[in-house]
């Protein structure tokens, strides 16, 4: 996964090296040296902090939990990135996720750098008291490198506002007098969280899809019709027609994305499949998304896994295996679970012509190359799932000013920011042969490189 991100950054730098209008003041050997140092800076994290959290469980056993905080780059502002609670968490993946945060913030012009954290546990195996202890220990272990002007964590897979509230409380306790409201984002509203933060990533994921496939395509229909670009052809094929939709992952991001899709008044979507870590649920006539959201709220986040559970909530669906969703015959596939879901072994089976990455890095390079060559539109993670960090930025601002916005103000600012980014990227995407991911990386790398050069950071 790390290799993939690095190689696209290298390709983006190669494209910029040959572009005379990019940093024209750098010429000859100076230009080559500057680009070599840019590559070194962007492909290496500034610091990797790791530790074993030693936690006494309720039964008396003491466990040692590998945990990480990676600072990738802070050229654009304080480090910012979520903390993942998952048994697969490892150093390499956290480094890559931090790298993606740097690129994401640069792409959307959010004044933060990139970081990421991880705690290698399955949170479902711990009691609430034990989880609180794990959160408290994480803050104690990494206190020196965290803070509202240094590095601001947020939730990620397996964590949410409960964990952020516990962590902020511990931060406040051990840093008296600090601007503690800005130390963590994704907190509960009563603890200084932002209205609209919980839904922000899912809403943003759906918005990126709707804006590209509906608003932008309709506004630029004539230009796209005369273009020879394969992605323009795919977009026009899907314009103004009902679409079948599948959503992999039904947590914070996936459930909100599915709800937005099912309630969209611009595109007629039918959400025919959703999945989670246990199952895929399928109904060709469309699933009752609000009923399923209600169910997960009462069942530790899991979808129904039996006919009895489905009958109890009057939801009609076939139960299939969790992988089935990836190769279903649908128009649009939203990926909102984990990384590496579309890969070399299933890429030829994927039927969706539009893929939207709510999750980080769910498509491997091989799968991306293969699908993009066939004209499949892939809206990449750093473009689609930035809603969380954009509203985290608004939460951080509100915490500093102790002035709070309405939910409508928050979502309007979110959509305005995403629209601005999409308007900056899409003309190039529909005009040149690069996949959207490469366009986004070029955009991010251009901004980061210019800032690093102007800050005198190049060797
Ligand atoms: P979450 O823990 O709320 O939900 C994850 C969902 O994925 C659950 O439904 C879970 O059952 C499912 N899942 C887990 N393992 C699976 C597997 N092997 N196969 C299929 N499904 C599986 O997490 P989330 O916050 O919704 O995050 C989902 C993705 O979105 C992650 O990649 C995360 O990094 C990314 N993301 C989240 C945010 C945010 O604000 N929460 C922001 C940006 C990106």
Short mmCIF file of C-alpha atoms and ligand atoms in Angstrom, two decimals:
data_model
loop_
_atom_site.label_atom_id
_atom_site.label_comp_id
_atom_site.label_asym_id
_atom_site.label_seq_id
_atom_site.Cartn_x
_atom_site.Cartn_y
_atom_site.Cartn_z
CA UNK A 1 0.00 0.00 0.00
CA UNK A 2 2.82 2.38 0.96
CA UNK A 3 4.62 1.56 -2.30
CA UNK A 4 1.53 2.52 -4.29
CA UNK A 5 1.23 5.98 -2.70
CA UNK A 6 4.97 6.58 -3.06
CA UNK A 7 5.00 5.59 -6.68
CA UNK A 8 2.10 7.93 -7.55
CA UNK A 9 3.86 10.78 -5.75
CA UNK A 10 7.02 10.00 -7.76
CA UNK A 11 4.97 10.02 -10.99
CA UNK A 12 3.38 13.33 -9.98
CA UNK A 13 6.81 14.85 -9.34
CA UNK A 14 8.03 13.54 -12.71
CA UNK A 15 5.07 15.22 -14.40
CA UNK A 16 5.85 18.49 -12.58
CA UNK A 17 9.57 18.31 -13.35
CA UNK A 18 8.80 18.57 -17.07
CA UNK A 19 6.23 21.32 -16.56
CA UNK A 20 8.06 24.59 -17.28
CA UNK A 21 5.44 26.74 -15.60
CA UNK A 22 5.91 24.96 -12.24
CA UNK A 23 8.56 26.76 -10.12
CA UNK A 24 10.21 28.30 -13.22
CA UNK A 25 12.83 29.93 -10.96
CA UNK A 26 14.34 26.46 -10.48
CA UNK A 27 16.41 25.51 -13.52
CA UNK A 28 19.09 22.98 -14.48
CA UNK A 29 20.89 21.09 -11.69
CA UNK A 30 19.14 23.17 -9.03
CA UNK A 31 15.80 21.94 -10.36
CA UNK A 32 16.92 18.29 -10.29
CA UNK A 33 18.25 18.60 -6.73
CA UNK A 34 15.06 20.32 -5.57
CA UNK A 35 12.92 17.54 -7.04
CA UNK A 36 15.10 14.85 -5.48
CA UNK A 37 14.66 16.48 -2.08
CA UNK A 38 10.90 16.90 -2.63
CA UNK A 39 10.64 13.20 -3.28
CA UNK A 40 12.67 12.41 -0.16
CA UNK A 41 10.57 14.74 2.01
CA UNK A 42 7.17 13.62 0.73
CA UNK A 43 7.89 9.89 0.74
CA UNK A 44 9.30 9.79 4.30
CA UNK A 45 7.41 10.56 7.50
CA UNK A 46 8.92 13.25 9.74
CA UNK A 47 8.61 11.05 12.84
CA UNK A 48 7.26 7.65 13.83
CA UNK A 49 6.25 7.36 17.48
CA UNK A 50 5.44 3.90 18.79
CA UNK A 51 4.86 2.28 22.10
CA UNK A 52 3.31 -0.64 23.91
CA UNK A 53 0.35 0.40 26.02
CA UNK A 54 0.46 -1.76 29.15
CA UNK A 55 -3.07 -2.15 30.42
CA UNK A 56 -4.42 -4.17 33.35
CA UNK A 57 -7.63 -5.90 32.27
CA UNK A 58 -10.59 -6.41 34.58
CA UNK A 59 -9.70 -10.11 35.01
CA UNK A 60 -6.24 -9.18 36.34
CA UNK A 61 -4.27 -10.00 33.17
CA UNK A 62 -1.86 -7.31 31.88
CA UNK A 63 -1.74 -6.84 28.09
CA UNK A 64 0.83 -5.02 25.95
CA UNK A 65 -0.83 -3.28 23.03
CA UNK A 66 1.26 -2.02 20.09
CA UNK A 67 0.26 1.56 19.33
CA UNK A 68 1.45 4.26 16.98
CA UNK A 69 1.37 7.96 16.15
CA UNK A 70 3.01 8.87 12.86
CA UNK A 71 3.80 12.47 11.90
CA UNK A 72 4.13 12.56 8.15
CA UNK A 73 4.44 16.22 7.19
CA UNK A 74 3.50 19.55 8.77
CA UNK A 75 4.37 22.02 6.00
CA UNK A 76 0.74 23.18 5.82
CA UNK A 77 -0.09 23.31 9.55
CA UNK A 78 -0.35 21.18 12.70
CA UNK A 79 -0.46 17.43 12.10
CA UNK A 80 -3.98 15.99 11.80
CA UNK A 81 -5.24 12.43 11.47
CA UNK A 82 -7.47 9.78 13.04
CA UNK A 83 -6.69 6.98 15.47
CA UNK A 84 -7.59 3.52 14.20
CA UNK A 85 -8.64 0.80 16.66
CA UNK A 86 -8.27 -2.45 14.73
CA UNK A 87 -6.46 -5.74 15.18
CA UNK A 88 -4.66 -5.37 11.81
CA UNK A 89 -3.01 -2.02 12.72
CA UNK A 90 0.72 -2.07 11.91
CA UNK A 91 3.44 0.52 11.44
CA UNK A 92 3.59 0.40 7.65
CA UNK A 93 -0.14 0.95 7.22
CA UNK A 94 -0.20 3.81 9.74
CA UNK A 95 2.68 5.47 7.86
CA UNK A 96 0.78 5.22 4.61
CA UNK A 97 -2.44 6.51 6.16
CA UNK A 98 -0.51 9.51 7.55
CA UNK A 99 0.93 10.11 4.09
CA UNK A 100 -2.60 10.09 2.62
CA UNK A 101 -3.66 12.68 5.25
CA UNK A 102 -0.89 15.04 4.08
CA UNK A 103 -2.06 14.67 0.49
CA UNK A 104 -5.75 14.99 1.43
CA UNK A 105 -5.29 18.20 3.40
CA UNK A 106 -3.16 19.68 0.63
CA UNK A 107 -5.75 18.73 -2.01
CA UNK A 108 -8.61 20.45 -0.18
CA UNK A 109 -6.50 23.34 1.11
CA UNK A 110 -7.14 22.46 4.76
CA UNK A 111 -4.44 24.17 6.88
CA UNK A 112 -3.20 20.96 8.51
CA UNK A 113 -0.38 18.53 7.95
CA UNK A 114 -0.78 14.77 7.88
CA UNK A 115 -0.57 12.25 10.72
CA UNK A 116 -2.26 9.03 11.81
CA UNK A 117 -2.53 6.87 14.89
CA UNK A 118 -3.31 3.25 15.51
CA UNK A 119 -3.99 0.88 18.38
CA UNK A 120 -3.66 -2.77 17.51
CA UNK A 121 -6.77 -4.24 19.18
CA UNK A 122 -10.18 -5.53 18.28
CA UNK A 123 -12.21 -3.09 20.40
CA UNK A 124 -15.13 -5.52 20.56
CA UNK A 125 -13.00 -7.83 22.76
CA UNK A 126 -12.61 -5.26 25.57
CA UNK A 127 -15.04 -3.98 28.19
CA UNK A 128 -15.98 -0.30 28.24
CA UNK A 129 -13.81 0.25 31.30
CA UNK A 130 -10.82 -1.41 29.62
CA UNK A 131 -11.31 0.66 26.46
CA UNK A 132 -11.34 3.83 28.53
CA UNK A 133 -8.06 2.77 30.15
CA UNK A 134 -6.55 2.10 26.71
CA UNK A 135 -7.60 5.59 25.54
CA UNK A 136 -6.23 7.25 28.69
CA UNK A 137 -2.93 5.37 28.31
CA UNK A 138 -2.64 6.34 24.66
CA UNK A 139 -2.85 10.02 25.58
CA UNK A 140 -0.34 9.60 28.44
CA UNK A 141 2.15 7.77 26.21
CA UNK A 142 1.91 10.23 23.32
CA UNK A 143 1.16 13.43 25.27
CA UNK A 144 4.42 15.09 24.28
CA UNK A 145 3.67 14.92 20.58
CA UNK A 146 -0.07 15.76 20.74
CA UNK A 147 -1.80 19.11 21.23
CA UNK A 148 -4.06 21.66 19.52
CA UNK A 149 -1.13 23.34 17.75
CA UNK A 150 0.99 20.18 17.30
CA UNK A 151 -1.07 17.16 16.35
CA UNK A 152 -4.84 16.79 16.59
CA UNK A 153 -6.29 13.25 16.48
CA UNK A 154 -9.81 12.28 15.40
CA UNK A 155 -11.80 9.02 15.17
CA UNK A 156 -11.13 6.37 12.54
CA UNK A 157 -12.17 2.73 12.12
CA UNK A 158 -13.23 1.31 15.49
CA UNK A 159 -13.26 4.65 17.35
CA UNK A 160 -15.82 7.41 17.70
CA UNK A 161 -16.92 10.32 19.87
CA UNK A 162 -16.82 8.25 23.07
CA UNK A 163 -13.10 7.58 22.64
CA UNK A 164 -12.38 11.21 21.66
CA UNK A 165 -14.22 12.45 24.77
CA UNK A 166 -12.15 10.17 27.02
CA UNK A 167 -8.93 11.20 25.31
CA UNK A 168 -9.67 14.91 25.45
CA UNK A 169 -10.51 14.62 29.16
CA UNK A 170 -7.14 12.98 29.82
CA UNK A 171 -5.33 15.59 27.72
CA UNK A 172 -7.06 18.36 29.69
CA UNK A 173 -6.08 16.72 32.99
CA UNK A 174 -2.39 16.41 32.19
CA UNK A 175 -2.06 19.76 30.38
CA UNK A 176 -3.76 22.26 32.69
CA UNK A 177 -4.46 25.63 31.09
CA UNK A 178 -4.19 24.30 27.53
CA UNK A 179 -6.63 25.04 24.70
CA UNK A 180 -7.93 21.53 25.24
CA UNK A 181 -11.07 21.87 23.07
CA UNK A 182 -8.80 21.88 20.02
CA UNK A 183 -6.78 18.86 21.12
CA UNK A 184 -9.13 16.22 19.63
CA UNK A 185 -11.89 16.43 17.03
CA UNK A 186 -14.87 14.17 16.50
CA UNK A 187 -15.93 14.74 20.12
CA UNK A 188 -19.54 14.63 21.31
CA UNK A 189 -21.46 17.90 20.90
CA UNK A 190 -21.74 18.39 24.66
CA UNK A 191 -17.95 18.13 24.93
CA UNK A 192 -17.24 20.78 22.29
CA UNK A 193 -17.77 18.66 19.17
CA UNK A 194 -19.21 20.16 16.00
CA UNK A 195 -22.75 19.68 14.84
CA UNK A 196 -22.63 17.69 11.62
CA UNK A 197 -19.20 16.11 12.27
CA UNK A 198 -20.50 12.55 12.69
CA UNK A 199 -22.17 12.58 9.28
CA UNK A 200 -19.49 14.70 7.56
CA UNK A 201 -17.40 11.97 5.91
CA UNK A 202 -20.38 10.00 4.58
CA UNK A 203 -22.11 13.16 3.36
CA UNK A 204 -18.91 14.32 1.67
CA UNK A 205 -18.38 10.91 0.03
CA UNK A 206 -21.86 11.02 -1.46
CA UNK A 207 -21.47 14.69 -2.42
CA UNK A 208 -18.27 13.98 -4.40
CA UNK A 209 -20.15 11.36 -6.41
CA UNK A 210 -23.28 13.46 -6.92
CA UNK A 211 -21.33 16.55 -7.91
CA UNK A 212 -19.19 14.70 -10.43
CA UNK A 213 -21.92 12.52 -11.96
CA UNK A 214 -24.77 15.02 -11.84
CA UNK A 215 -24.00 18.72 -11.32
CA UNK A 216 -20.69 18.83 -13.19
CA UNK A 217 -21.66 16.51 -16.02
CA UNK A 218 -24.93 18.33 -16.69
CA UNK A 219 -23.23 21.75 -16.62
CA UNK A 220 -20.49 20.55 -19.01
CA UNK A 221 -22.44 18.11 -21.15
CA UNK A 222 -21.58 19.70 -24.51
CA UNK A 223 -17.83 19.84 -23.84
CA UNK A 224 -17.79 16.27 -22.54
CA UNK A 225 -19.73 15.00 -25.57
CA UNK A 226 -17.00 16.22 -27.93
CA UNK A 227 -14.18 14.85 -25.76
CA UNK A 228 -12.35 11.62 -26.61
CA UNK A 229 -11.55 11.03 -22.93
CA UNK A 230 -12.77 7.57 -21.78
CA UNK A 231 -13.92 8.85 -18.38
CA UNK A 232 -16.07 11.52 -20.05
CA UNK A 233 -17.82 8.75 -21.98
CA UNK A 234 -18.51 6.79 -18.79
CA UNK A 235 -19.86 9.89 -17.04
CA UNK A 236 -22.21 10.69 -19.94
CA UNK A 237 -23.45 7.07 -20.01
CA UNK A 238 -24.63 7.45 -16.43
CA UNK A 239 -26.10 10.93 -16.71
CA UNK A 240 -29.80 11.34 -15.90
CA UNK A 241 -30.63 7.70 -15.38
CA UNK A 242 -31.62 5.56 -12.38
CA UNK A 243 -28.64 3.85 -10.79
CA UNK A 244 -28.15 0.73 -8.71
CA UNK A 245 -25.83 1.22 -5.76
CA UNK A 246 -23.88 -1.06 -3.39
CA UNK A 247 -22.12 0.15 -0.23
CA UNK A 248 -19.34 -1.91 1.36
CA UNK A 249 -18.99 -1.14 5.09
CA UNK A 250 -21.94 0.08 7.15
CA UNK A 251 -20.20 2.02 9.92
CA UNK A 252 -19.85 5.75 10.39
CA UNK A 253 -19.01 6.40 6.72
CA UNK A 254 -20.91 3.66 4.89
CA UNK A 255 -24.24 4.00 6.72
CA UNK A 256 -24.40 7.77 6.11
CA UNK A 257 -23.33 7.35 2.47
CA UNK A 258 -26.07 4.74 1.97
CA UNK A 259 -28.65 7.02 3.58
CA UNK A 260 -27.60 9.99 1.43
CA UNK A 261 -27.80 7.82 -1.70
CA UNK A 262 -31.23 6.47 -0.79
CA UNK A 263 -32.60 9.97 -0.09
CA UNK A 264 -30.94 11.87 -2.96
CA UNK A 265 -33.36 14.11 -4.84
CA UNK A 266 -31.01 14.73 -7.77
CA UNK A 267 -30.21 11.15 -8.84
CA UNK A 268 -32.64 8.24 -8.67
CA UNK A 269 -30.57 5.67 -6.76
CA UNK A 270 -31.61 2.25 -5.58
CA UNK A 271 -29.35 0.97 -2.79
CA UNK A 272 -29.58 -2.75 -3.53
CA UNK A 273 -26.73 -4.00 -1.31
CA UNK A 274 -24.87 -3.10 1.86
CA UNK A 275 -22.27 -5.12 3.75
CA UNK A 276 -20.15 -5.19 6.89
CA UNK A 277 -17.53 -7.41 8.54
CA UNK A 278 -20.04 -10.31 8.67
CA UNK A 279 -22.46 -10.23 5.74
CA UNK A 280 -23.76 -8.71 2.53
CA UNK A 281 -27.49 -7.90 2.41
CA UNK A 282 -29.09 -7.75 -1.04
CA UNK A 283 -32.51 -6.75 -2.34
CA UNK A 284 -32.96 -6.02 -6.05
CA UNK A 285 -35.88 -3.68 -5.21
CA UNK A 286 -33.81 -1.62 -2.78
CA UNK A 287 -33.02 -1.95 0.94
CA UNK A 288 -34.67 -0.10 3.81
CA UNK A 289 -31.59 1.90 4.89
CA UNK A 290 -33.16 3.79 7.86
CA UNK A 291 -34.34 0.47 9.37
CA UNK A 292 -30.83 -0.99 9.02
CA UNK A 293 -29.28 2.12 10.60
CA UNK A 294 -31.69 1.74 13.48
CA UNK A 295 -30.65 -1.92 13.83
CA UNK A 296 -26.89 -1.27 13.93
CA UNK A 297 -27.41 1.42 16.58
CA UNK A 298 -28.85 -1.26 18.87
CA UNK A 299 -26.51 -4.12 17.90
CA UNK A 300 -22.94 -2.93 18.45
CA UNK A 301 -22.69 -1.64 14.89
CA UNK A 302 -23.37 -4.98 13.17
CA UNK A 303 -25.94 -5.60 10.40
CA UNK A 304 -28.52 -8.41 10.80
CA UNK A 305 -26.97 -11.81 10.08
CA UNK A 306 -30.06 -14.06 10.24
CA UNK A 307 -33.51 -14.30 8.68
CA UNK A 308 -35.01 -13.95 12.19
CA UNK A 309 -33.25 -10.62 12.78
CA UNK A 310 -34.35 -9.34 9.36
CA UNK A 311 -37.95 -10.43 9.99
CA UNK A 312 -37.95 -8.70 13.38
CA UNK A 313 -37.21 -5.35 11.73
CA UNK A 314 -39.34 -6.09 8.60
CA UNK A 315 -36.38 -5.74 6.23
CA UNK A 316 -36.50 -7.88 3.09
CA UNK A 317 -33.04 -9.00 2.00
CA UNK A 318 -31.03 -12.00 0.91
CA UNK A 319 -28.07 -12.79 3.15
CA UNK A 320 -24.86 -13.31 1.19
CA UNK A 321 -21.19 -13.59 2.08
CA UNK A 322 -19.36 -10.35 2.90
CA UNK A 323 -17.13 -10.43 -0.20
CA UNK A 324 -20.07 -10.79 -2.62
CA UNK A 325 -20.76 -7.08 -2.60
CA UNK A 326 -17.50 -6.28 -4.38
CA UNK A 327 -18.39 -8.11 -7.58
CA UNK A 328 -22.11 -7.43 -7.72
CA UNK A 329 -23.83 -6.33 -10.87
CA UNK A 330 -24.40 -2.69 -9.88
CA UNK A 331 -23.68 0.69 -11.46
CA UNK A 332 -21.98 2.27 -8.46
CA UNK A 333 -19.87 0.71 -5.70
CA UNK A 334 -19.04 2.76 -2.62
CA UNK A 335 -16.12 1.30 -0.63
CA UNK A 336 -16.40 2.31 3.02
CA UNK A 337 -14.72 -0.47 5.00
CA UNK A 338 -10.97 -1.12 4.90
CA UNK A 339 -7.98 -0.92 2.55
CA UNK A 340 -7.05 -3.39 -0.24
CA UNK A 341 -10.58 -4.53 -1.05
CA UNK A 342 -10.28 -4.40 -4.85
CA UNK A 343 -7.05 -6.16 -5.82
CA UNK A 344 -5.31 -8.30 -8.39
CA UNK A 345 -7.46 -11.37 -7.64
CA UNK A 346 -10.92 -9.80 -7.93
CA UNK A 347 -10.35 -6.85 -10.29
CA UNK A 348 -11.63 -8.69 -13.38
CA UNK A 349 -14.86 -9.60 -11.56
CA UNK A 350 -15.82 -6.02 -10.64
CA UNK A 351 -18.94 -4.94 -12.57
CA UNK A 352 -19.50 -1.42 -11.21
CA UNK A 353 -18.48 1.36 -13.65
CA UNK A 354 -18.24 3.97 -10.90
CA UNK A 355 -16.31 3.34 -7.69
CA UNK A 356 -16.19 5.82 -4.84
CA UNK A 357 -13.56 5.41 -2.12
CA UNK A 358 -15.07 6.29 1.26
CA UNK A 359 -12.39 4.15 2.89
CA UNK A 360 -8.69 4.96 2.69
CA UNK A 361 -6.75 2.98 0.08
CA UNK A 362 -9.43 0.36 -0.68
CA UNK A 363 -8.16 -0.17 -4.25
CA UNK A 364 -4.67 -1.51 -4.99
CA UNK A 365 -2.56 -0.06 -7.77
CA UNK A 366 -3.09 -3.17 -9.95
CA UNK A 367 -6.86 -2.98 -9.59
CA UNK A 368 -6.86 0.79 -10.16
CA UNK A 369 -4.76 0.48 -13.35
CA UNK A 370 -6.90 -2.33 -14.69
CA UNK A 371 -10.26 -0.66 -13.98
CA UNK A 372 -9.13 2.83 -15.07
CA UNK A 373 -7.93 1.41 -18.40
CA UNK A 374 -11.46 0.14 -18.94
CA UNK A 375 -12.91 3.62 -18.35
CA UNK A 376 -14.19 2.93 -14.82
CA UNK A 377 -14.42 6.21 -12.88
CA UNK A 378 -12.72 5.82 -9.49
CA UNK A 379 -13.26 8.79 -7.17
CA UNK A 380 -10.21 8.36 -4.93
CA UNK A 381 -10.05 8.45 -1.13
CA UNK A 382 -8.23 11.77 -0.79
CA UNK A 383 -10.90 13.48 -2.89
CA UNK A 384 -14.03 11.65 -1.71
CA UNK A 385 -13.56 11.08 2.02
CA UNK A 386 -12.19 14.47 3.12
CA UNK A 387 -15.51 15.51 4.72
CA UNK A 388 -14.28 14.27 8.10
CA UNK A 389 -11.12 16.33 8.14
CA UNK A 390 -12.82 19.40 6.65
CA UNK A 391 -15.42 19.41 9.42
CA UNK A 392 -12.72 18.50 11.97
CA UNK A 393 -11.04 21.73 10.91
CA UNK A 394 -14.34 23.57 11.52
CA UNK A 395 -14.60 21.84 14.93
CA UNK A 396 -11.04 22.92 15.79
CA UNK A 397 -11.87 26.51 14.76
CA UNK A 398 -15.11 26.54 16.77
CA UNK A 399 -13.23 25.16 19.81
CA UNK A 400 -10.66 27.96 19.59
CA UNK A 401 -13.30 30.67 19.25
CA UNK A 402 -15.86 28.93 21.51
CA UNK A 403 -18.41 30.06 18.93
CA UNK A 404 -20.46 27.24 17.47
CA UNK A 405 -22.07 26.92 14.02
CA UNK A 406 -25.44 25.39 13.15
CA UNK A 407 -25.50 22.01 11.43
CA UNK A 408 -26.63 23.70 8.22
CA UNK A 409 -23.70 26.15 8.33
CA UNK A 410 -21.29 23.26 8.87
CA UNK A 411 -22.61 21.18 5.97
CA UNK A 412 -22.80 24.19 3.64
CA UNK A 413 -19.15 25.00 4.37
CA UNK A 414 -18.26 21.35 3.79
CA UNK A 415 -20.00 21.19 0.41
CA UNK A 416 -18.55 24.58 -0.66
CA UNK A 417 -15.03 23.39 0.08
CA UNK A 418 -15.50 20.08 -1.72
CA UNK A 419 -17.12 21.81 -4.69
CA UNK A 420 -14.17 24.18 -4.89
CA UNK A 421 -11.72 21.26 -4.99
CA UNK A 422 -13.79 19.32 -7.53
CA UNK A 423 -14.07 22.37 -9.80
CA UNK A 424 -10.28 22.69 -9.69
CA UNK A 425 -9.69 19.02 -10.60
CA UNK A 426 -12.44 17.87 -12.95
CA UNK A 427 -11.64 19.94 -16.08
CA UNK A 428 -8.17 18.38 -16.14
CA UNK A 429 -9.51 14.91 -15.38
CA UNK A 430 -11.93 14.96 -18.29
CA UNK A 431 -9.29 16.51 -20.54
CA UNK A 432 -6.21 14.34 -20.04
CA UNK A 433 -5.60 10.58 -19.89
CA UNK A 434 -4.70 10.32 -16.17
CA UNK A 435 -7.01 8.58 -13.70
CA UNK A 436 -8.59 10.88 -11.14
CA UNK A 437 -6.24 9.66 -8.40
CA UNK A 438 -3.20 10.82 -10.37
CA UNK A 439 -4.83 14.21 -11.03
CA UNK A 440 -5.49 14.65 -7.33
CA UNK A 441 -1.94 13.67 -6.39
CA UNK A 442 -0.50 16.14 -8.89
CA UNK A 443 -2.68 18.86 -7.37
CA UNK A 444 -1.59 18.02 -3.79
CA UNK A 445 2.07 17.59 -4.67
CA UNK A 446 2.05 20.93 -6.52
CA UNK A 447 0.72 22.74 -3.45
CA UNK A 448 3.05 20.97 -1.02
CA UNK A 449 6.10 21.45 -3.23
CA UNK A 450 5.43 25.17 -3.69
CA UNK A 451 4.99 25.66 0.06
CA UNK A 452 8.11 23.64 0.91
CA UNK A 453 10.13 25.61 -1.65
CA UNK A 454 8.88 28.97 -0.37
CA UNK A 455 9.59 27.90 3.22
CA UNK A 456 13.18 27.17 2.16
CA UNK A 457 12.82 23.50 3.08
CA UNK A 458 14.40 21.99 -0.04
CA UNK A 459 17.96 20.68 0.09
P1 LIG B 1 -16.39 2.10 11.28
O1 LIG B 1 -15.60 1.30 12.23
O2 LIG B 1 -17.48 2.98 11.77
O3 LIG B 1 -17.06 1.11 10.18
C1 LIG B 1 -16.32 0.18 9.47
C2 LIG B 1 -17.31 -0.74 8.73
O4 LIG B 1 -16.56 -1.67 7.93
C3 LIG B 1 -18.17 -1.59 9.68
O5 LIG B 1 -19.46 -1.75 9.11
C4 LIG B 1 -17.45 -2.93 9.70
O6 LIG B 1 -18.28 -4.04 10.03
C5 LIG B 1 -16.97 -3.01 8.25
N1 LIG B 1 -15.86 -3.93 8.06
C6 LIG B 1 -14.80 -4.16 8.89
N2 LIG B 1 -14.00 -5.11 8.38
C7 LIG B 1 -14.56 -5.49 7.22
C8 LIG B 1 -14.22 -6.42 6.22
N3 LIG B 1 -13.12 -7.18 6.34
N4 LIG B 1 -15.02 -6.52 5.12
C9 LIG B 1 -16.14 -5.75 5.01
N5 LIG B 1 -16.51 -4.86 5.92
C10 LIG B 1 -15.75 -4.72 7.00
O7 LIG B 1 -15.33 2.91 10.40
P2 LIG B 1 -15.56 4.24 9.56
O8 LIG B 1 -15.25 5.40 10.42
O9 LIG B 1 -16.88 4.14 8.86
O10 LIG B 1 -14.37 4.14 8.51
C11 LIG B 1 -14.48 3.35 7.31
C12 LIG B 1 -13.36 3.75 6.37
O11 LIG B 1 -13.46 5.15 6.09
C13 LIG B 1 -11.93 3.55 6.88
O12 LIG B 1 -11.08 3.23 5.81
C14 LIG B 1 -11.54 4.92 7.41
O13 LIG B 1 -10.14 5.13 7.41
C15 LIG B 1 -12.21 5.79 6.37
N6 LIG B 1 -12.45 7.15 6.81
C16 LIG B 1 -13.21 7.41 7.91
C17 LIG B 1 -13.44 8.73 8.29
C18 LIG B 1 -14.33 9.09 9.44
O14 LIG B 1 -14.59 10.29 9.64
N7 LIG B 1 -14.85 8.12 10.18
C19 LIG B 1 -12.85 9.78 7.56
C20 LIG B 1 -12.08 9.47 6.43
C21 LIG B 1 -11.90 8.14 6.07
#
